[in-house]
Short mmCIF file of N, CA, C and O in Angstrom, two decimals:
data_model
loop_
_atom_site.label_atom_id
_atom_site.label_comp_id
_atom_site.label_asym_id
_atom_site.label_seq_id
_atom_site.Cartn_x
_atom_site.Cartn_y
_atom_site.Cartn_z
N MET A 8 35.50 65.59 118.06
CA MET A 8 36.50 64.55 117.91
C MET A 8 37.01 64.15 119.29
O MET A 8 37.13 64.91 120.23
N ASN A 9 37.19 62.87 119.45
CA ASN A 9 37.63 62.26 120.73
C ASN A 9 39.09 62.80 121.03
O ASN A 9 39.96 62.70 120.22
N ARG A 10 39.27 63.35 122.25
CA ARG A 10 40.56 63.91 122.64
C ARG A 10 41.64 62.79 122.55
O ARG A 10 42.75 63.12 122.22
N GLN A 11 41.35 61.58 122.88
CA GLN A 11 42.29 60.50 122.82
C GLN A 11 42.88 60.32 121.45
O GLN A 11 44.03 59.96 121.30
N SER A 12 42.08 60.52 120.40
CA SER A 12 42.56 60.37 119.04
C SER A 12 43.54 61.50 118.62
O SER A 12 44.18 61.33 117.59
N ASN A 13 43.59 62.56 119.42
CA ASN A 13 44.51 63.66 119.13
C ASN A 13 45.88 63.50 119.82
O ASN A 13 46.72 64.29 119.62
N ILE A 14 46.03 62.45 120.62
CA ILE A 14 47.27 62.32 121.42
C ILE A 14 48.44 62.01 120.44
O ILE A 14 48.29 61.20 119.55
N ILE A 15 49.53 62.71 120.65
CA ILE A 15 50.72 62.65 119.74
C ILE A 15 51.80 61.82 120.48
O ILE A 15 51.99 61.87 121.67
N THR A 16 52.51 61.03 119.68
CA THR A 16 53.81 60.46 120.12
C THR A 16 54.89 61.35 119.61
O THR A 16 55.08 61.47 118.41
N ALA A 17 55.61 62.02 120.54
CA ALA A 17 56.68 62.95 120.19
C ALA A 17 57.91 62.13 119.90
O ALA A 17 58.37 61.31 120.63
N LEU A 18 58.56 62.49 118.77
CA LEU A 18 59.81 61.92 118.34
C LEU A 18 60.85 63.09 118.42
O LEU A 18 60.86 63.90 117.50
N TYR A 19 61.64 63.12 119.42
CA TYR A 19 62.53 64.20 119.69
C TYR A 19 63.95 63.88 119.14
O TYR A 19 64.54 62.87 119.51
N CYS A 20 64.44 64.79 118.30
CA CYS A 20 65.83 64.64 117.71
C CYS A 20 66.61 65.89 117.96
O CYS A 20 66.15 66.95 117.85
N ARG A 21 67.90 65.67 118.42
CA ARG A 21 68.76 66.83 118.57
C ARG A 21 70.19 66.47 118.23
O ARG A 21 70.64 65.31 118.38
N LEU A 22 70.89 67.46 117.73
CA LEU A 22 72.32 67.38 117.39
C LEU A 22 72.88 68.72 117.71
O LEU A 22 72.40 69.79 117.31
N SER A 23 73.97 68.70 118.51
CA SER A 23 74.51 70.00 118.98
C SER A 23 75.28 70.80 117.89
O SER A 23 75.26 72.04 118.03
N ARG A 24 75.71 70.23 116.86
CA ARG A 24 76.28 71.04 115.76
C ARG A 24 75.87 70.49 114.41
O ARG A 24 75.77 69.31 114.20
N ASP A 25 75.66 71.48 113.55
CA ASP A 25 75.23 71.19 112.22
C ASP A 25 76.39 70.63 111.39
O ASP A 25 77.55 71.03 111.61
N ASP A 26 76.16 69.70 110.48
CA ASP A 26 77.16 69.15 109.65
C ASP A 26 77.18 69.79 108.28
O ASP A 26 77.75 69.23 107.28
N ASP A 27 76.56 70.95 108.10
CA ASP A 27 76.59 71.70 106.87
C ASP A 27 75.81 71.04 105.75
O ASP A 27 75.96 71.34 104.58
N VAL A 28 75.02 70.03 106.04
CA VAL A 28 74.17 69.38 105.08
C VAL A 28 72.95 70.23 104.87
O VAL A 28 72.34 70.70 105.90
N GLN A 29 72.50 70.50 103.66
CA GLN A 29 71.30 71.29 103.40
C GLN A 29 70.06 70.52 103.98
O GLN A 29 69.94 69.36 103.79
N GLY A 30 69.24 71.18 104.84
CA GLY A 30 68.15 70.49 105.46
C GLY A 30 68.63 69.76 106.71
O GLY A 30 69.59 70.28 107.36
N ASP A 31 68.03 68.72 107.11
CA ASP A 31 68.38 67.98 108.29
C ASP A 31 69.85 67.39 108.15
O ASP A 31 70.20 66.94 107.10
N SER A 32 70.56 67.49 109.28
CA SER A 32 71.88 66.88 109.28
C SER A 32 71.75 65.37 109.11
O SER A 32 70.72 64.82 109.27
N ASN A 33 72.88 64.70 108.77
CA ASN A 33 72.84 63.29 108.66
C ASN A 33 72.40 62.59 109.94
O ASN A 33 71.62 61.53 109.88
N SER A 34 72.87 63.07 111.08
CA SER A 34 72.45 62.48 112.35
C SER A 34 70.94 62.65 112.63
O SER A 34 70.31 61.68 113.04
N ILE A 35 70.41 63.84 112.28
CA ILE A 35 69.00 64.03 112.52
C ILE A 35 68.17 63.16 111.58
O ILE A 35 67.18 62.55 112.01
N ALA A 36 68.61 63.04 110.36
CA ALA A 36 67.91 62.14 109.39
C ALA A 36 67.91 60.68 109.91
O ALA A 36 66.90 59.98 109.85
N ASN A 37 69.02 60.27 110.45
CA ASN A 37 69.12 58.90 110.97
C ASN A 37 68.22 58.75 112.23
O ASN A 37 67.55 57.76 112.36
N GLN A 38 68.24 59.71 113.10
CA GLN A 38 67.43 59.67 114.30
C GLN A 38 65.90 59.56 113.90
O GLN A 38 65.16 58.75 114.44
N LYS A 39 65.54 60.36 112.94
CA LYS A 39 64.12 60.35 112.44
C LYS A 39 63.78 58.98 111.91
O LYS A 39 62.71 58.43 112.20
N ARG A 40 64.66 58.41 111.13
CA ARG A 40 64.44 57.11 110.52
C ARG A 40 64.27 56.04 111.61
O ARG A 40 63.33 55.23 111.57
N LEU A 41 65.16 56.00 112.59
CA LEU A 41 65.10 54.99 113.63
C LEU A 41 63.87 55.17 114.53
O LEU A 41 63.16 54.16 114.80
N LEU A 42 63.54 56.37 114.89
CA LEU A 42 62.40 56.64 115.76
C LEU A 42 61.09 56.37 115.04
O LEU A 42 60.17 55.72 115.60
N SER A 43 60.96 56.78 113.80
CA SER A 43 59.73 56.44 113.09
C SER A 43 59.55 54.95 112.85
O SER A 43 58.42 54.47 112.94
N ARG A 44 60.61 54.21 112.60
CA ARG A 44 60.50 52.81 112.44
C ARG A 44 60.07 52.13 113.74
O ARG A 44 59.17 51.27 113.70
N TYR A 45 60.63 52.55 114.85
CA TYR A 45 60.29 52.00 116.17
C TYR A 45 58.81 52.29 116.44
O TYR A 45 58.04 51.40 116.90
N ALA A 46 58.36 53.53 116.24
CA ALA A 46 56.95 53.92 116.48
C ALA A 46 56.03 53.06 115.63
O ALA A 46 55.00 52.57 116.16
N LYS A 47 56.39 52.87 114.38
CA LYS A 47 55.58 52.08 113.52
C LYS A 47 55.50 50.63 113.95
O LYS A 47 54.46 49.99 114.05
N ASP A 48 56.65 50.07 114.27
CA ASP A 48 56.74 48.66 114.72
C ASP A 48 55.95 48.40 116.00
O ASP A 48 55.45 47.27 116.18
N TYR A 49 55.85 49.38 116.88
CA TYR A 49 55.18 49.21 118.16
C TYR A 49 53.82 49.86 118.13
O TYR A 49 53.22 50.00 119.24
N GLY A 50 53.31 50.25 116.98
CA GLY A 50 51.96 50.77 116.89
C GLY A 50 51.66 52.05 117.59
O GLY A 50 50.57 52.32 118.09
N LEU A 51 52.73 52.93 117.74
CA LEU A 51 52.49 54.19 118.36
C LEU A 51 51.95 55.20 117.32
O LEU A 51 52.54 55.48 116.32
N PRO A 52 50.81 55.75 117.61
CA PRO A 52 50.08 56.57 116.61
C PRO A 52 50.49 58.04 116.62
O PRO A 52 51.12 58.53 117.55
N ASN A 53 50.06 58.73 115.61
CA ASN A 53 50.12 60.20 115.48
C ASN A 53 51.50 60.72 115.86
O ASN A 53 51.64 61.60 116.72
N THR A 54 52.57 60.29 115.19
CA THR A 54 53.90 60.76 115.55
C THR A 54 54.11 62.15 115.02
O THR A 54 53.59 62.58 113.96
N LYS A 55 54.89 62.92 115.75
CA LYS A 55 55.38 64.24 115.29
C LYS A 55 56.73 64.47 115.71
O LYS A 55 57.19 64.13 116.87
N TYR A 56 57.59 64.96 114.79
CA TYR A 56 58.95 65.23 115.12
C TYR A 56 59.16 66.58 115.79
O TYR A 56 58.47 67.55 115.34
N PHE A 57 59.91 66.64 116.76
CA PHE A 57 60.40 67.89 117.40
C PHE A 57 61.88 67.86 117.28
O PHE A 57 62.56 66.95 117.79
N VAL A 58 62.46 68.82 116.55
CA VAL A 58 63.87 68.76 116.13
C VAL A 58 64.61 69.96 116.56
O VAL A 58 64.17 71.10 116.32
N ASP A 59 65.81 69.78 117.05
CA ASP A 59 66.75 70.83 117.36
C ASP A 59 68.07 70.45 116.69
O ASP A 59 68.88 69.76 117.34
N ASP A 60 68.28 70.87 115.48
CA ASP A 60 69.53 70.60 114.76
C ASP A 60 70.46 71.75 114.96
O ASP A 60 70.14 72.90 114.52
N GLY A 61 71.57 71.58 115.59
CA GLY A 61 72.52 72.61 115.87
C GLY A 61 72.32 73.33 117.19
O GLY A 61 72.84 74.47 117.37
N TYR A 62 71.67 72.67 118.12
CA TYR A 62 71.46 73.23 119.40
C TYR A 62 72.13 72.39 120.51
O TYR A 62 71.96 71.16 120.51
N THR A 63 72.80 73.01 121.47
CA THR A 63 73.44 72.32 122.51
C THR A 63 72.38 71.78 123.42
O THR A 63 71.30 72.33 123.59
N GLY A 64 72.71 70.67 124.12
CA GLY A 64 71.82 70.07 125.07
C GLY A 64 72.14 70.52 126.50
O GLY A 64 71.58 70.02 127.46
N THR A 65 73.09 71.42 126.63
CA THR A 65 73.47 71.85 127.97
C THR A 65 72.53 72.84 128.58
O THR A 65 72.65 73.20 129.80
N ASN A 66 71.48 73.29 127.82
CA ASN A 66 70.43 74.11 128.36
C ASN A 66 69.16 73.74 127.67
O ASN A 66 69.16 73.00 126.69
N PHE A 67 68.07 74.26 128.11
CA PHE A 67 66.77 73.96 127.55
C PHE A 67 66.27 75.06 126.56
O PHE A 67 65.08 75.04 126.24
N ASN A 68 67.08 76.00 126.17
CA ASN A 68 66.71 77.03 125.28
C ASN A 68 66.83 76.54 123.83
O ASN A 68 67.70 76.90 123.10
N ARG A 69 65.90 75.64 123.52
CA ARG A 69 65.87 74.97 122.21
C ARG A 69 64.44 75.03 121.65
O ARG A 69 63.48 74.63 122.37
N PRO A 70 64.21 75.55 120.45
CA PRO A 70 62.85 75.73 119.96
C PRO A 70 62.05 74.44 119.88
O PRO A 70 60.89 74.39 120.27
N GLY A 71 62.65 73.38 119.35
CA GLY A 71 61.91 72.07 119.25
C GLY A 71 61.57 71.54 120.65
O GLY A 71 60.48 71.03 120.87
N PHE A 72 62.49 71.62 121.59
CA PHE A 72 62.29 71.13 122.92
C PHE A 72 61.21 71.96 123.60
O PHE A 72 60.27 71.37 124.20
N THR A 73 61.23 73.21 123.48
CA THR A 73 60.28 74.12 124.08
C THR A 73 58.85 73.86 123.50
O THR A 73 57.90 73.72 124.29
N GLU A 74 58.76 73.61 122.22
CA GLU A 74 57.46 73.34 121.61
C GLU A 74 56.96 72.01 122.12
O GLU A 74 55.73 71.86 122.41
N MET A 75 57.85 71.04 122.24
CA MET A 75 57.43 69.71 122.78
C MET A 75 56.92 69.82 124.25
O MET A 75 55.94 69.22 124.59
N ILE A 76 57.65 70.51 125.04
CA ILE A 76 57.27 70.66 126.43
C ILE A 76 55.89 71.36 126.59
O ILE A 76 55.06 70.94 127.37
N GLU A 77 55.69 72.41 125.75
CA GLU A 77 54.37 73.08 125.74
C GLU A 77 53.29 72.09 125.34
O GLU A 77 52.18 72.12 125.99
N ALA A 78 53.52 71.28 124.37
CA ALA A 78 52.51 70.31 123.96
C ALA A 78 52.24 69.26 125.01
O ALA A 78 51.09 68.81 125.22
N ILE A 79 53.27 68.87 125.74
CA ILE A 79 53.11 67.93 126.87
C ILE A 79 52.23 68.61 127.97
O ILE A 79 51.26 68.02 128.41
N GLU A 80 52.53 69.83 128.30
CA GLU A 80 51.77 70.56 129.32
C GLU A 80 50.35 70.80 128.92
O GLU A 80 49.50 70.81 129.76
N ASP A 81 50.09 70.93 127.64
CA ASP A 81 48.74 71.09 127.11
C ASP A 81 48.00 69.79 126.95
O ASP A 81 46.80 69.78 126.59
N GLY A 82 48.66 68.66 127.21
CA GLY A 82 48.06 67.38 127.21
C GLY A 82 47.89 66.74 125.84
O GLY A 82 47.19 65.82 125.62
N TYR A 83 48.70 67.19 124.89
CA TYR A 83 48.64 66.62 123.51
C TYR A 83 49.61 65.48 123.26
O TYR A 83 49.55 64.80 122.19
N ILE A 84 50.52 65.23 124.16
CA ILE A 84 51.55 64.17 123.97
C ILE A 84 51.36 63.12 124.99
O ILE A 84 51.33 63.37 126.17
N GLY A 85 51.26 61.90 124.47
CA GLY A 85 51.14 60.72 125.34
C GLY A 85 52.48 60.00 125.60
O GLY A 85 52.52 59.24 126.58
N ALA A 86 53.40 60.15 124.71
CA ALA A 86 54.77 59.48 124.86
C ALA A 86 55.77 60.33 124.17
O ALA A 86 55.52 61.02 123.15
N VAL A 87 57.00 60.31 124.69
CA VAL A 87 58.17 60.93 124.06
C VAL A 87 59.18 59.86 123.84
O VAL A 87 59.54 59.13 124.66
N MET A 88 59.68 59.89 122.56
CA MET A 88 60.74 58.88 122.23
C MET A 88 61.99 59.69 121.78
O MET A 88 61.86 60.71 121.06
N VAL A 89 63.14 59.23 122.23
CA VAL A 89 64.45 59.76 121.78
C VAL A 89 65.30 58.55 121.42
O VAL A 89 65.18 57.52 121.97
N LYS A 90 66.23 58.79 120.49
CA LYS A 90 67.17 57.67 120.19
C LYS A 90 68.10 57.43 121.32
O LYS A 90 68.44 56.29 121.63
N ASP A 91 68.47 58.51 122.01
CA ASP A 91 69.47 58.43 123.09
C ASP A 91 69.08 59.51 124.08
O ASP A 91 68.75 60.67 123.70
N TYR A 92 69.20 59.28 125.36
CA TYR A 92 68.82 60.25 126.40
C TYR A 92 69.69 61.51 126.28
O TYR A 92 69.31 62.59 126.71
N CYS A 93 70.90 61.44 125.59
CA CYS A 93 71.72 62.58 125.42
C CYS A 93 70.99 63.68 124.57
O CYS A 93 71.34 64.85 124.76
N ALA A 94 70.02 63.31 123.83
CA ALA A 94 69.28 64.29 123.10
C ALA A 94 68.56 65.29 124.02
O ALA A 94 68.46 66.42 123.73
N ILE A 95 68.12 64.76 125.12
CA ILE A 95 67.42 65.60 126.14
C ILE A 95 68.43 66.37 127.00
O ILE A 95 68.30 67.57 127.17
N ILE A 96 69.34 65.65 127.60
CA ILE A 96 70.17 66.29 128.68
C ILE A 96 71.56 66.77 128.19
O ILE A 96 72.23 67.35 128.90
N GLY A 97 71.92 66.40 126.96
CA GLY A 97 73.16 66.95 126.38
C GLY A 97 74.41 66.33 126.98
O GLY A 97 75.52 66.98 126.97
N LEU A 98 74.33 65.18 127.54
CA LEU A 98 75.54 64.49 128.10
C LEU A 98 75.88 63.28 127.23
O LEU A 98 74.99 62.66 126.71
N ASN A 99 77.14 63.00 127.05
CA ASN A 99 77.45 61.74 126.29
C ASN A 99 78.13 60.79 127.33
O ASN A 99 78.28 61.11 128.53
N GLN A 100 78.54 59.62 126.84
CA GLN A 100 79.05 58.58 127.74
C GLN A 100 80.25 59.10 128.50
O GLN A 100 80.39 58.90 129.68
N LYS A 101 81.09 59.87 127.86
CA LYS A 101 82.31 60.40 128.52
C LYS A 101 81.95 61.37 129.62
O LYS A 101 82.46 61.36 130.73
N ASP A 102 80.96 62.22 129.40
CA ASP A 102 80.43 63.18 130.44
C ASP A 102 79.94 62.34 131.63
O ASP A 102 80.18 62.71 132.76
N LEU A 103 79.18 61.29 131.38
CA LEU A 103 78.60 60.50 132.50
C LEU A 103 79.74 59.81 133.25
O LEU A 103 79.72 59.82 134.52
N GLU A 104 80.75 59.31 132.54
CA GLU A 104 81.86 58.68 133.24
C GLU A 104 82.64 59.66 134.09
O GLU A 104 83.04 59.34 135.18
N ASN A 105 82.74 60.90 133.58
CA ASN A 105 83.48 61.92 134.34
C ASN A 105 82.72 62.32 135.57
O ASN A 105 83.30 62.83 136.56
N GLN A 106 81.37 62.14 135.59
CA GLN A 106 80.61 62.44 136.74
C GLN A 106 80.36 61.19 137.62
O GLN A 106 79.55 61.25 138.59
N GLY A 107 80.98 60.08 137.27
CA GLY A 107 80.89 58.88 138.07
C GLY A 107 79.58 58.12 137.90
O GLY A 107 79.20 57.34 138.75
N ILE A 108 78.91 58.34 136.79
CA ILE A 108 77.64 57.70 136.48
C ILE A 108 77.84 56.60 135.53
O ILE A 108 78.52 56.67 134.53
#
């Protein structure tokens, strides 16, 4: 099989606290919906969700994030999509303003 056909578009979703909904939190479900729609609209193939529901973004000790980074390092991911950069770095607008960004 052609290695190019195995390339994944990673859809990364994170929420720092669970909202007690069985399964994905409402925010995670919304992030998945938005990201999958965007990937479809722009023809991004082979999507895979990497999810950290209930994990802080203030460190990188997150199972979904770790799995995604390993897949990137192994050459299986061609693009990473997030709804908001805060999913990766764990900062929100107020945090950025407090840091003068």
